[in-house]
Coordinates of C-alpha atoms in Angstrom, one line a residue:
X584 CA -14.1 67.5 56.6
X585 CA -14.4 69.2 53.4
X586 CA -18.0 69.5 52.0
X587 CA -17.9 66.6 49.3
X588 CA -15.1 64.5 51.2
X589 CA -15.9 61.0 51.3
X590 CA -17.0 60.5 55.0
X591 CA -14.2 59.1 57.4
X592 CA -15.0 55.3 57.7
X593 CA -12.3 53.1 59.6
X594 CA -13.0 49.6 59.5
X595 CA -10.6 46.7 61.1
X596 CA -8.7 44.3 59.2
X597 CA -10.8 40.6 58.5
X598 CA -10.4 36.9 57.4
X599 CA -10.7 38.6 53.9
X600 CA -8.1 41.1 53.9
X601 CA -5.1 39.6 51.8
X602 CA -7.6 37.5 49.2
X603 CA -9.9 40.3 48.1
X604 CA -9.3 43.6 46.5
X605 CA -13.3 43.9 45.5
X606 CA -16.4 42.5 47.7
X607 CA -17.4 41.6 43.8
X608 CA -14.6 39.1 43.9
X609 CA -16.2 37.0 46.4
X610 CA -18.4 35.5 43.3
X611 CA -14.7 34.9 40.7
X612 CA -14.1 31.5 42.0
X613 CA -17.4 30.0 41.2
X614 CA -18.0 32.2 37.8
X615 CA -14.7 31.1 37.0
X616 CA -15.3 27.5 37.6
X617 CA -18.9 27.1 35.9
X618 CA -18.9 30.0 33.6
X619 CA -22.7 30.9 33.7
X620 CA -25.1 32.2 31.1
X621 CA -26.3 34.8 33.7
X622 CA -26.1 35.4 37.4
X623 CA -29.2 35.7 39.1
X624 CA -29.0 37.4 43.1
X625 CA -31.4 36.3 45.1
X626 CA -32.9 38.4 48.5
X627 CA -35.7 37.3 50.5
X628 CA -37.8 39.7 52.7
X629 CA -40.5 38.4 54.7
X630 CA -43.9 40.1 54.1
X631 CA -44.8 40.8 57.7
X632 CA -45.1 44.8 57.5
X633 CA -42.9 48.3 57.1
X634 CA -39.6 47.6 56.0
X635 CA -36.7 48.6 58.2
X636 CA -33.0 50.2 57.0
X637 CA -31.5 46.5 57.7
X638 CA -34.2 45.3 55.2
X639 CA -33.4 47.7 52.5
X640 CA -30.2 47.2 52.5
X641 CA -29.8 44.1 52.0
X642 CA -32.1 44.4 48.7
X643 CA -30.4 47.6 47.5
X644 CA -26.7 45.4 48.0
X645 CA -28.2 42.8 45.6
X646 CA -29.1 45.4 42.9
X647 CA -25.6 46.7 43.2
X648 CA -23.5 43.9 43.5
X649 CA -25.8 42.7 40.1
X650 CA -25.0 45.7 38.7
X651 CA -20.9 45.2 39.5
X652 CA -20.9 41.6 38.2
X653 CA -22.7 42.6 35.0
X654 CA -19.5 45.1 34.7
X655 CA -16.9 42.7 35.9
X656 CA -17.6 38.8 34.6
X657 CA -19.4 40.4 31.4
X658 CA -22.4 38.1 32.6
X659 CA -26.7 38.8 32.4
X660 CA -27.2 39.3 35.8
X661 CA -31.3 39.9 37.7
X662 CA -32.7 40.1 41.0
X663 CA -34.9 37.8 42.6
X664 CA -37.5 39.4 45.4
X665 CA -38.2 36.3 47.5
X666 CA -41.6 37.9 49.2
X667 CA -42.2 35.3 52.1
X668 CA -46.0 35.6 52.2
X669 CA -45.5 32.5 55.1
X670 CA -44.4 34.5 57.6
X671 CA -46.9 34.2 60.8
X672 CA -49.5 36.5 60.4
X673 CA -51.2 35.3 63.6
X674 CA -49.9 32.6 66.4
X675 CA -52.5 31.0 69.2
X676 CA -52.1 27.9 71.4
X677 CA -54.3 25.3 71.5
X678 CA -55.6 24.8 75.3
X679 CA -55.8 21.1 74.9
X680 CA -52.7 20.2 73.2
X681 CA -50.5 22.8 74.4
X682 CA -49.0 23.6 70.9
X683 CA -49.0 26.6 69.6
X684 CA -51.0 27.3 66.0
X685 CA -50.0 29.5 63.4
X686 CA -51.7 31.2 60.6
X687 CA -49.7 32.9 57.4
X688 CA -49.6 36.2 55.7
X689 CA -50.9 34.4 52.6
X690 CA -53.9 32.3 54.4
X691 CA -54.8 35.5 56.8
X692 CA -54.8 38.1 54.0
X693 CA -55.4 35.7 50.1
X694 CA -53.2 36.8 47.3
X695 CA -55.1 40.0 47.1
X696 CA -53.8 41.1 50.3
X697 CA -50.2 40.4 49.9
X698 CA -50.2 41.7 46.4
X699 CA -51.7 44.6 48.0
X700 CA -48.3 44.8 51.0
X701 CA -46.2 44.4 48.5
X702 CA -47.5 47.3 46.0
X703 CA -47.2 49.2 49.2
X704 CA -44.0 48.6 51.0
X705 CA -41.6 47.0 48.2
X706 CA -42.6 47.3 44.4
X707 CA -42.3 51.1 44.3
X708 CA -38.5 51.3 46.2
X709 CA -37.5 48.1 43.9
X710 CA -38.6 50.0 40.4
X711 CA -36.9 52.7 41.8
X712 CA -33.8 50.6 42.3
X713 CA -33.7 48.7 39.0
X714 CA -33.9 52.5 37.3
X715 CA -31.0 53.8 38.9
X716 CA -29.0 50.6 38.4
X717 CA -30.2 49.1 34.9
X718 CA -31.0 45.8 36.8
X719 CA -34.0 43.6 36.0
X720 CA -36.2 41.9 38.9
X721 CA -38.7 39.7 39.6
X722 CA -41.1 38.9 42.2
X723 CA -41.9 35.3 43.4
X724 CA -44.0 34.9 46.6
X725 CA -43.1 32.0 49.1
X726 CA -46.9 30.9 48.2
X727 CA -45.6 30.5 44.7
X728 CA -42.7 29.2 44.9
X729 CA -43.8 26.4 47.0
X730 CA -46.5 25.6 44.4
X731 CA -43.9 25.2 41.4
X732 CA -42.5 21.1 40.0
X733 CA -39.1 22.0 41.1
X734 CA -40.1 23.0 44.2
X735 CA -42.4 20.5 45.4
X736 CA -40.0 17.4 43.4
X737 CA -37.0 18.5 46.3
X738 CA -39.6 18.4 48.9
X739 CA -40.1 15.2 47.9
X740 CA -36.7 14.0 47.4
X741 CA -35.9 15.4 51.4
X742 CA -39.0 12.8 52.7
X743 CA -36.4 9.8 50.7
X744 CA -33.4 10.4 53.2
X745 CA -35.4 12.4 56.0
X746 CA -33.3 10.5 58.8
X747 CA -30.2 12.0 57.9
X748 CA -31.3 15.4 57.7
X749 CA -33.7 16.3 60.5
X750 CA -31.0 16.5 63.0
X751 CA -29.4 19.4 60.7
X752 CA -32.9 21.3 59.9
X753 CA -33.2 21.1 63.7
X754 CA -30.4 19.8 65.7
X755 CA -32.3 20.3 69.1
X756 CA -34.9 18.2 68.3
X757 CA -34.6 16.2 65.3
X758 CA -38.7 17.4 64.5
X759 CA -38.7 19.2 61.1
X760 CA -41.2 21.8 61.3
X761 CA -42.9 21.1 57.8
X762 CA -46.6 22.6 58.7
X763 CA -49.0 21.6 56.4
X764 CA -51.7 24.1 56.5
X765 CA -55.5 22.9 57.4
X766 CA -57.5 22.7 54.3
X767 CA -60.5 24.5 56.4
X768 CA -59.3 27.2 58.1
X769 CA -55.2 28.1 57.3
X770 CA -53.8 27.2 60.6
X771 CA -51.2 24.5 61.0
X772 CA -49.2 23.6 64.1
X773 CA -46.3 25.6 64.2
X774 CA -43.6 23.4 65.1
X775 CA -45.8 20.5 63.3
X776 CA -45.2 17.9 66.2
X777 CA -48.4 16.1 65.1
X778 CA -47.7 16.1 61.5
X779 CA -46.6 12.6 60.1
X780 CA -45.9 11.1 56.9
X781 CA -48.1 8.2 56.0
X782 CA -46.5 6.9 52.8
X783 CA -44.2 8.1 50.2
X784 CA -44.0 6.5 47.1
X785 CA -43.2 7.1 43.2
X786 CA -46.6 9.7 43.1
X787 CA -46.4 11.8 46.2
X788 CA -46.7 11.6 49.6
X789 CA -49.3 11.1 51.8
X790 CA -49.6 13.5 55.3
X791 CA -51.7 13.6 58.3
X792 CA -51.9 16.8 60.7
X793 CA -53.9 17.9 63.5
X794 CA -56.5 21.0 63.5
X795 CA -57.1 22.4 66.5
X796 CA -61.0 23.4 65.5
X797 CA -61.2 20.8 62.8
X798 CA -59.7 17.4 64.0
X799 CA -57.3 15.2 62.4
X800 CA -57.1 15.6 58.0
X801 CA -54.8 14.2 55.3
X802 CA -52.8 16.1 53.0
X803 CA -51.6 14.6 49.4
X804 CA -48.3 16.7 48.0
X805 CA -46.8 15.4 44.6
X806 CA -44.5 17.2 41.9
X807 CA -47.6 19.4 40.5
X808 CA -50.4 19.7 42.7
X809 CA -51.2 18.7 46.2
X810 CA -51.8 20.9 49.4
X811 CA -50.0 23.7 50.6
X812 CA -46.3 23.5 52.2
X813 CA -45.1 25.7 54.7
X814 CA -41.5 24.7 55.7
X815 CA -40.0 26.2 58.5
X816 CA -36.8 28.6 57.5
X817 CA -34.1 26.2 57.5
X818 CA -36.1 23.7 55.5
X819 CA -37.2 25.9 53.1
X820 CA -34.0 27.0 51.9
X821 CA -32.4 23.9 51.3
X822 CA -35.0 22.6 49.4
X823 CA -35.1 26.2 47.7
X824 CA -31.5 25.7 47.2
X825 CA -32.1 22.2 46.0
X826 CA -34.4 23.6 43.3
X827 CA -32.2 26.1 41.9
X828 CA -29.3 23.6 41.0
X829 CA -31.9 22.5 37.7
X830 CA -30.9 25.4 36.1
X831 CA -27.5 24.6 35.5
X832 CA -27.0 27.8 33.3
X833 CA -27.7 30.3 36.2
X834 CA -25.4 31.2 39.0
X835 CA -28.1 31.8 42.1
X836 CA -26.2 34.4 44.7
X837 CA -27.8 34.1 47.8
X838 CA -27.8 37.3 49.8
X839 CA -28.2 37.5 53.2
X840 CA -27.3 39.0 56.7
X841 CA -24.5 38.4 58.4
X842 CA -26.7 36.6 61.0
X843 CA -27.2 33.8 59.0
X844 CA -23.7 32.4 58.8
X845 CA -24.6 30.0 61.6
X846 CA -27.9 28.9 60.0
X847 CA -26.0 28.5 56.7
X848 CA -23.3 26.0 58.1
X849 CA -26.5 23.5 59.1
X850 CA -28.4 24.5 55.2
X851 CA -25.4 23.3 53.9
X852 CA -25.2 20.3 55.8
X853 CA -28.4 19.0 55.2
X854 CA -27.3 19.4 51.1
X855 CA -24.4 17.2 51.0
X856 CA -26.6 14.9 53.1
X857 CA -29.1 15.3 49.8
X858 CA -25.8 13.8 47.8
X859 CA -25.5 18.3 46.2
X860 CA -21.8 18.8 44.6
X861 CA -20.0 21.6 46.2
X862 CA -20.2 23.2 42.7
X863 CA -23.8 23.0 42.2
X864 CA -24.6 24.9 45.6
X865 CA -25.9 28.6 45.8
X866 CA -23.1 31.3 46.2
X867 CA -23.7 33.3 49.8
X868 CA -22.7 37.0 50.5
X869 CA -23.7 38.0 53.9
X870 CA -24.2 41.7 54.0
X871 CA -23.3 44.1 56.7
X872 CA -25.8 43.9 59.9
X873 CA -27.3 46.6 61.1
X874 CA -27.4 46.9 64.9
X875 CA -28.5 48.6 67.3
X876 CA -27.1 50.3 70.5
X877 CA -26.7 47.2 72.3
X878 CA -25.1 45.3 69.6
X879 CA -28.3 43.6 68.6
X880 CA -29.7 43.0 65.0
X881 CA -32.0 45.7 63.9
X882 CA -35.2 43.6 63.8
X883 CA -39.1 44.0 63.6
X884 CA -38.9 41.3 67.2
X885 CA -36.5 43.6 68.2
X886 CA -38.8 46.6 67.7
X887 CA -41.7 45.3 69.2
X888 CA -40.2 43.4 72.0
X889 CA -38.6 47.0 72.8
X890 CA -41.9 49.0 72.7
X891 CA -42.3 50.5 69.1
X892 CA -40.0 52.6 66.7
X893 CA -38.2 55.2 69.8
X894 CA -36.3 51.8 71.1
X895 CA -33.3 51.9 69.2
X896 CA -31.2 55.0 70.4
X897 CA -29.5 57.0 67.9
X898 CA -31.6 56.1 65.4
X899 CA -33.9 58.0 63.1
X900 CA -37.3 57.3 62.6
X901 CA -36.8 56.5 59.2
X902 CA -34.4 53.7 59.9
X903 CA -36.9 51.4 61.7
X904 CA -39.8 52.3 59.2
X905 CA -38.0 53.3 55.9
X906 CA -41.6 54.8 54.7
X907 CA -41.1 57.6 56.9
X908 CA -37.8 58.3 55.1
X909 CA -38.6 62.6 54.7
X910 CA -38.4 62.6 50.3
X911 CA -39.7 60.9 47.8
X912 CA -38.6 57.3 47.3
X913 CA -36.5 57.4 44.2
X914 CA -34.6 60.2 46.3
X915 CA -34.4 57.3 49.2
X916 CA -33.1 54.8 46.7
X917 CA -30.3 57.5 45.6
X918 CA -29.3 58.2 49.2
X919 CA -29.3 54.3 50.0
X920 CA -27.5 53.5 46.8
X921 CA -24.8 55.9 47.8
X922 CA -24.2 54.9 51.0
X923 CA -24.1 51.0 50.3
X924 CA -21.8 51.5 46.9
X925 CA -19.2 52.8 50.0
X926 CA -19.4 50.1 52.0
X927 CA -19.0 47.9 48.7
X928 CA -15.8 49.9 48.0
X929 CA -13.3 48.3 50.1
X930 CA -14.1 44.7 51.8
X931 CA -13.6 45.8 54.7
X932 CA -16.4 48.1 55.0
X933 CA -18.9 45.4 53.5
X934 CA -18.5 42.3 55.3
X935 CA -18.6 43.5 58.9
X936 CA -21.5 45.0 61.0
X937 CA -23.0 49.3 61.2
X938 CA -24.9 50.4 64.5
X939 CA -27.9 52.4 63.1
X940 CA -26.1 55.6 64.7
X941 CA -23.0 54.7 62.6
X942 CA -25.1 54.6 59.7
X943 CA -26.9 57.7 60.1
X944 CA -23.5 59.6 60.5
X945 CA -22.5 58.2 57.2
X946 CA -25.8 59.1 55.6
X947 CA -25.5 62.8 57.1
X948 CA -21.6 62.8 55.5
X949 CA -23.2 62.4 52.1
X950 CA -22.7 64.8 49.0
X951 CA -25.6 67.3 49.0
X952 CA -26.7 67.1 45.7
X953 CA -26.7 63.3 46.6
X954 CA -31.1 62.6 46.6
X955 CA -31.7 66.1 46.2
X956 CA -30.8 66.4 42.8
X957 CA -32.8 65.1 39.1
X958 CA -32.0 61.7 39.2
X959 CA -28.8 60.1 36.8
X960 CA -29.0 56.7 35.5
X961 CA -25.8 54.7 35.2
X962 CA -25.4 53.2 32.0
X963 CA -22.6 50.5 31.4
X964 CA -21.3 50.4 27.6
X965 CA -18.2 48.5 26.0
X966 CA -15.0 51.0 25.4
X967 CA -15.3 51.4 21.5
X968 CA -18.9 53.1 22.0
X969 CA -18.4 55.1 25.4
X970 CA -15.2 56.7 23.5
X971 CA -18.1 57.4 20.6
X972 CA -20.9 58.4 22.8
X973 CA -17.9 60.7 24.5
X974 CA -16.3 62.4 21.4
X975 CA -20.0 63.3 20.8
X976 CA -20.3 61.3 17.7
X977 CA -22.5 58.7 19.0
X978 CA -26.0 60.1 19.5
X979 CA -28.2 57.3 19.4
X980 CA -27.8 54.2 21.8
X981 CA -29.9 50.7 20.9
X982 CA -31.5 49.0 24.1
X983 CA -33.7 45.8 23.7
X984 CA -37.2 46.8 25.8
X985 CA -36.2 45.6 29.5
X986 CA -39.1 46.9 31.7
X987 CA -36.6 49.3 33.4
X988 CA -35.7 50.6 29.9
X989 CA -38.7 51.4 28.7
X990 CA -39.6 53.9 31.8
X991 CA -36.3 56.0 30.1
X992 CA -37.9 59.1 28.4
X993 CA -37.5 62.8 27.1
X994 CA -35.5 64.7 29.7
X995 CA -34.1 62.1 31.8
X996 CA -30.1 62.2 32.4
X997 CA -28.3 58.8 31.6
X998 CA -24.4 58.4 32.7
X999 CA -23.0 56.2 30.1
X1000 CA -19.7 54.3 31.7
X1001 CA -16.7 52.6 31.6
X1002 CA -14.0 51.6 33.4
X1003 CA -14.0 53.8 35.9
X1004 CA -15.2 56.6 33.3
X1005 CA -18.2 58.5 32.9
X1006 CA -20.1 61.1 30.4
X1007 CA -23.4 62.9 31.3
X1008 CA -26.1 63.0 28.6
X1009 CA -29.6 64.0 28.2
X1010 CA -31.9 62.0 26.5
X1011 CA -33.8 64.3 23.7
X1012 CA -35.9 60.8 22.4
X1013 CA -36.7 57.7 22.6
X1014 CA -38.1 55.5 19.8
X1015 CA -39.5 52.1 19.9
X1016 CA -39.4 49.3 17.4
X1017 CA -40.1 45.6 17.1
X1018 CA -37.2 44.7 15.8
X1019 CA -33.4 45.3 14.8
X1020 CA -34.4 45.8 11.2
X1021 CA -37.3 48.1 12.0
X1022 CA -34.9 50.2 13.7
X1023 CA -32.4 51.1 11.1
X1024 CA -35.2 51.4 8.7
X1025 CA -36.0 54.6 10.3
X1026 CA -32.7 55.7 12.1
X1027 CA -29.2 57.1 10.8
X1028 CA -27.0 54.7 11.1
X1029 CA -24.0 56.5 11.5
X1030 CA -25.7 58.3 14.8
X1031 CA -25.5 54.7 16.0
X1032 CA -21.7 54.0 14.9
X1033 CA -20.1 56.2 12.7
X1034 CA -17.3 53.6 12.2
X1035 CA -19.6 50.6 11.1
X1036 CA -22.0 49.6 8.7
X1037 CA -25.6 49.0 8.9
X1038 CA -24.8 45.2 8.2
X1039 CA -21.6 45.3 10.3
X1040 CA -24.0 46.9 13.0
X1041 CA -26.5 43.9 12.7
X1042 CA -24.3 41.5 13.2
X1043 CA -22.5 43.3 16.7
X1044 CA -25.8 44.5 17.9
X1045 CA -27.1 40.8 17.7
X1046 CA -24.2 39.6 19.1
X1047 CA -24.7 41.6 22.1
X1048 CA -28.6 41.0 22.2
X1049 CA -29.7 37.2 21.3
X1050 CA -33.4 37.1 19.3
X1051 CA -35.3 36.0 22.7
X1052 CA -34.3 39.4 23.4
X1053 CA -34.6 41.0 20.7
X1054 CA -38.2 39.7 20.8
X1055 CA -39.0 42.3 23.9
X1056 CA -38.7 45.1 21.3
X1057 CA -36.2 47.5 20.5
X1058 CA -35.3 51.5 21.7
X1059 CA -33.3 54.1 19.9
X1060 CA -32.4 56.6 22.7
X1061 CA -31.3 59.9 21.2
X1062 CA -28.8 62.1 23.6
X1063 CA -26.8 64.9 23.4
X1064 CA -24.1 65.6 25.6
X1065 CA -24.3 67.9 29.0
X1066 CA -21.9 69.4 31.5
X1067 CA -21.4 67.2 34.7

């Protein structure tokens, strides 16, 4: 295979082979059909350690599917890093009772802590991945979610027709798992079998658990305040789910691994029993799995059920602890970004399953200047100023102050594109103002648009750029043109 060949990837014919020319497509029929301000993708991770390949990418899909359905549907699009600070931090059973106890990430380590696992393991690789892709995120722990109106009103609303869903939030037993943490020491009973509601009425609703050390307490949850909620993973997503329909200006794309298709067909169950239209519900792409020799998910159970990071044959140390990736990180994102923008490239190669080794021969295929070169930012831009910016008469291009913008500076490289098209610059300066008007008092307008005036430019720029964000400040970024 010649040097910069695309690597040799044969992947079999699916369900989705004669409806979708794009994986972006999936999202057309529900864009189409509500026509949303902005798109919002949504990945959760749980905050339980080192981040494997599966994990990243997963999270750099959702940066890059953003990224194609800002392009495509001409839509604001974000991320949303759902950090799951309730993962179980610790698990002990209680001699007397015979249930086990569990003890979260967020009640073993405080805020502190997880702040302190995510500034380690996640915040770095996701700045690096809303550079290269001009997406915005934000982070929302579990712990904060589950403390916010909208959150804790669903809750609610689940207690008012609990009957007809606990056999779909767990259709072996019927017992939801909602674990209400004890106020003295952070454990709760993991499958909550001791846990029972009191009284619900118009204020809240009134709980009782069981501590193992501390005895029998109450809990009091209503809309704003209230104790702590730890649902277990199918109840947490519906009423997460639940919560996202009040915005009815954002599309919420769920993103998740393939191995939740089964878990998604009782979630959505247990939504129509909640009375949710079929057109209010999240969007769901599964991403690709991967596996590992023996066809199993790639997991941190996996891992340590198997004895540590040599159990997964064929795999690189590096794919079971992305931090021992051998680069820097934003030469990690660049490598990961390549790979997953070829599995996005064909259907085909997206929704189906990798084995780590597969993986690793792809990642070996890639380009060599591919993470080992200065980085290049990709850019999107309507037709009439790419063909400026590429006829060289455009030097200056106007961004409102997004906090990925305003890392851009002297010397970077910025790809502005197209359709398909692309022209190389380097950026000689970047200026910062508070406002449209600012800018133009101290720029040349016709390094902006040659072809417009300053008021014609006004009125496109805030077309393009409403004044709540305008109100994050304004850059002028000087380029010049350079050879690809």
């Amino acid at each position: 295979m010649p040097e910069h060949a695309t690597p040799t990837l044969l992947s079999p014919n699916s369900v989705l082979a004669n409806a979708l020319l794009r994986t972006i497509d999936m999202l057309r029929p529900r864009v189409h059909e509500s026509r949303p301000e902005r798109i919002e993708f949504v990945v959760g991770t749980q905050i339980n350690g080192v981040p494997h390949l599966g994990t990243n990418l997963v999270q750099s899909a959702a940066f890059l599917l953003a990224q194609q359905a800002r392009s495509v549907f001409r839509t604001e699009t974000t991320v949303r890093f759902a950090a799951l600070d309730n993962a179980p931090y610790d698990i002990a059973l209680d001699p007397k009772s015979g249930h086990d106890y569990q003890k979260t990430y967020f009640h073993a380590l405080t805020e502190q802590g997880v702040a302190e696992l995510i500034g380690t393991y996640y915040r770095p690789f996701f700045d690096s991945l809303a550079a290269a892709t001009d997406i915005e995120y934000v982070t929302e722990t579990y712990t904060q979610q589950q403390a916010g109106a909208g959150f804790r009103a669903e809750f609610l609303r689940t207690l008012e027709v609990a009957e007809d869903l606990r056999w779909w939030l767990n259709p072996s037993t019927g017992v939801v798992h909602t674990r209400i943490p004890c106020p003295s020491c952070g454990w709760a009973e993991k499958r909550a079998e001791r846990t029972q509601l009191v009284r619900l009425d118009d204020e809240g609703a009134l709980f009782t658990s069981v501590c193992q050390d501390h005895g029998e307490y109450e809990s009091y949850i209503d809309p704003t305040d209230g104790a702590y909620l730890d649902l277990a993973t199918l109840y947490r997503n519906v009423v997460k789910e639940r919560a996202f329909t009040r915005d009815a200006t954002t599309l919420h794309v769920m993103l998740k691994g393939g191995d939740w298709a089964g878990g998604c067909q009782l979630v959505d169950g247990a939504l129509e029993a909640l009375g949710t239209p079929g057109r209010q519900m999240s969007v769901r792409i599964f991403t690709p799995q991967v596996l590992s020799d023996t066809g199993g998910k790639l997991s941190k159970s996996l891992i340590r059920a198997a004895g540590g990071l040599q159990c997964v044959p064929g795999s690189e140390p590096w794919m079971l602890s992305t931090i021992e990736w051998p680069g820097s990180t934003d030469q990690f994102v660049d490598s990961l970004l390549w790979l997953v923008r070829h599995l996005l490239s064909d259907p085909k190669h997206f929704f189906r399953s990798f084995t780590a080794q597969e993986l690793g021969r792809l990642m070996a295929s890639r380009p060599p200047q591919i993470g080992n070169t200065p980085r290049v930012r990709d850019m999107p831009i309507y037709k009439q100023y790419y063909d400026l910016i590429a006829d060289g008469t455009k030097t200056i291009e106007v961004r409102v102050a997004y906090t990925s913008m305003q890392k851009i500076k002297e010397g970077d490289r910025i790809r502005f594109t197209c359709r398909g098209d692309g022209t190389l610059t380097r950026v000689k300066r970047v200026a910062r103002y508070k406002s449209f008007d600012e800018m133009f008092e101290h720029e040349a307008v016709e390094a902006i648009n040659p072809k417009a005036t300053r008021e014609e430019q006004l009125k496109a720029i805030r077309q393009i750029f409403p004044k709540e964000k305008e109100a994050l400040g304004v850059l002028a970024i000087e380029v010049e043109k350079v050879a690809s």
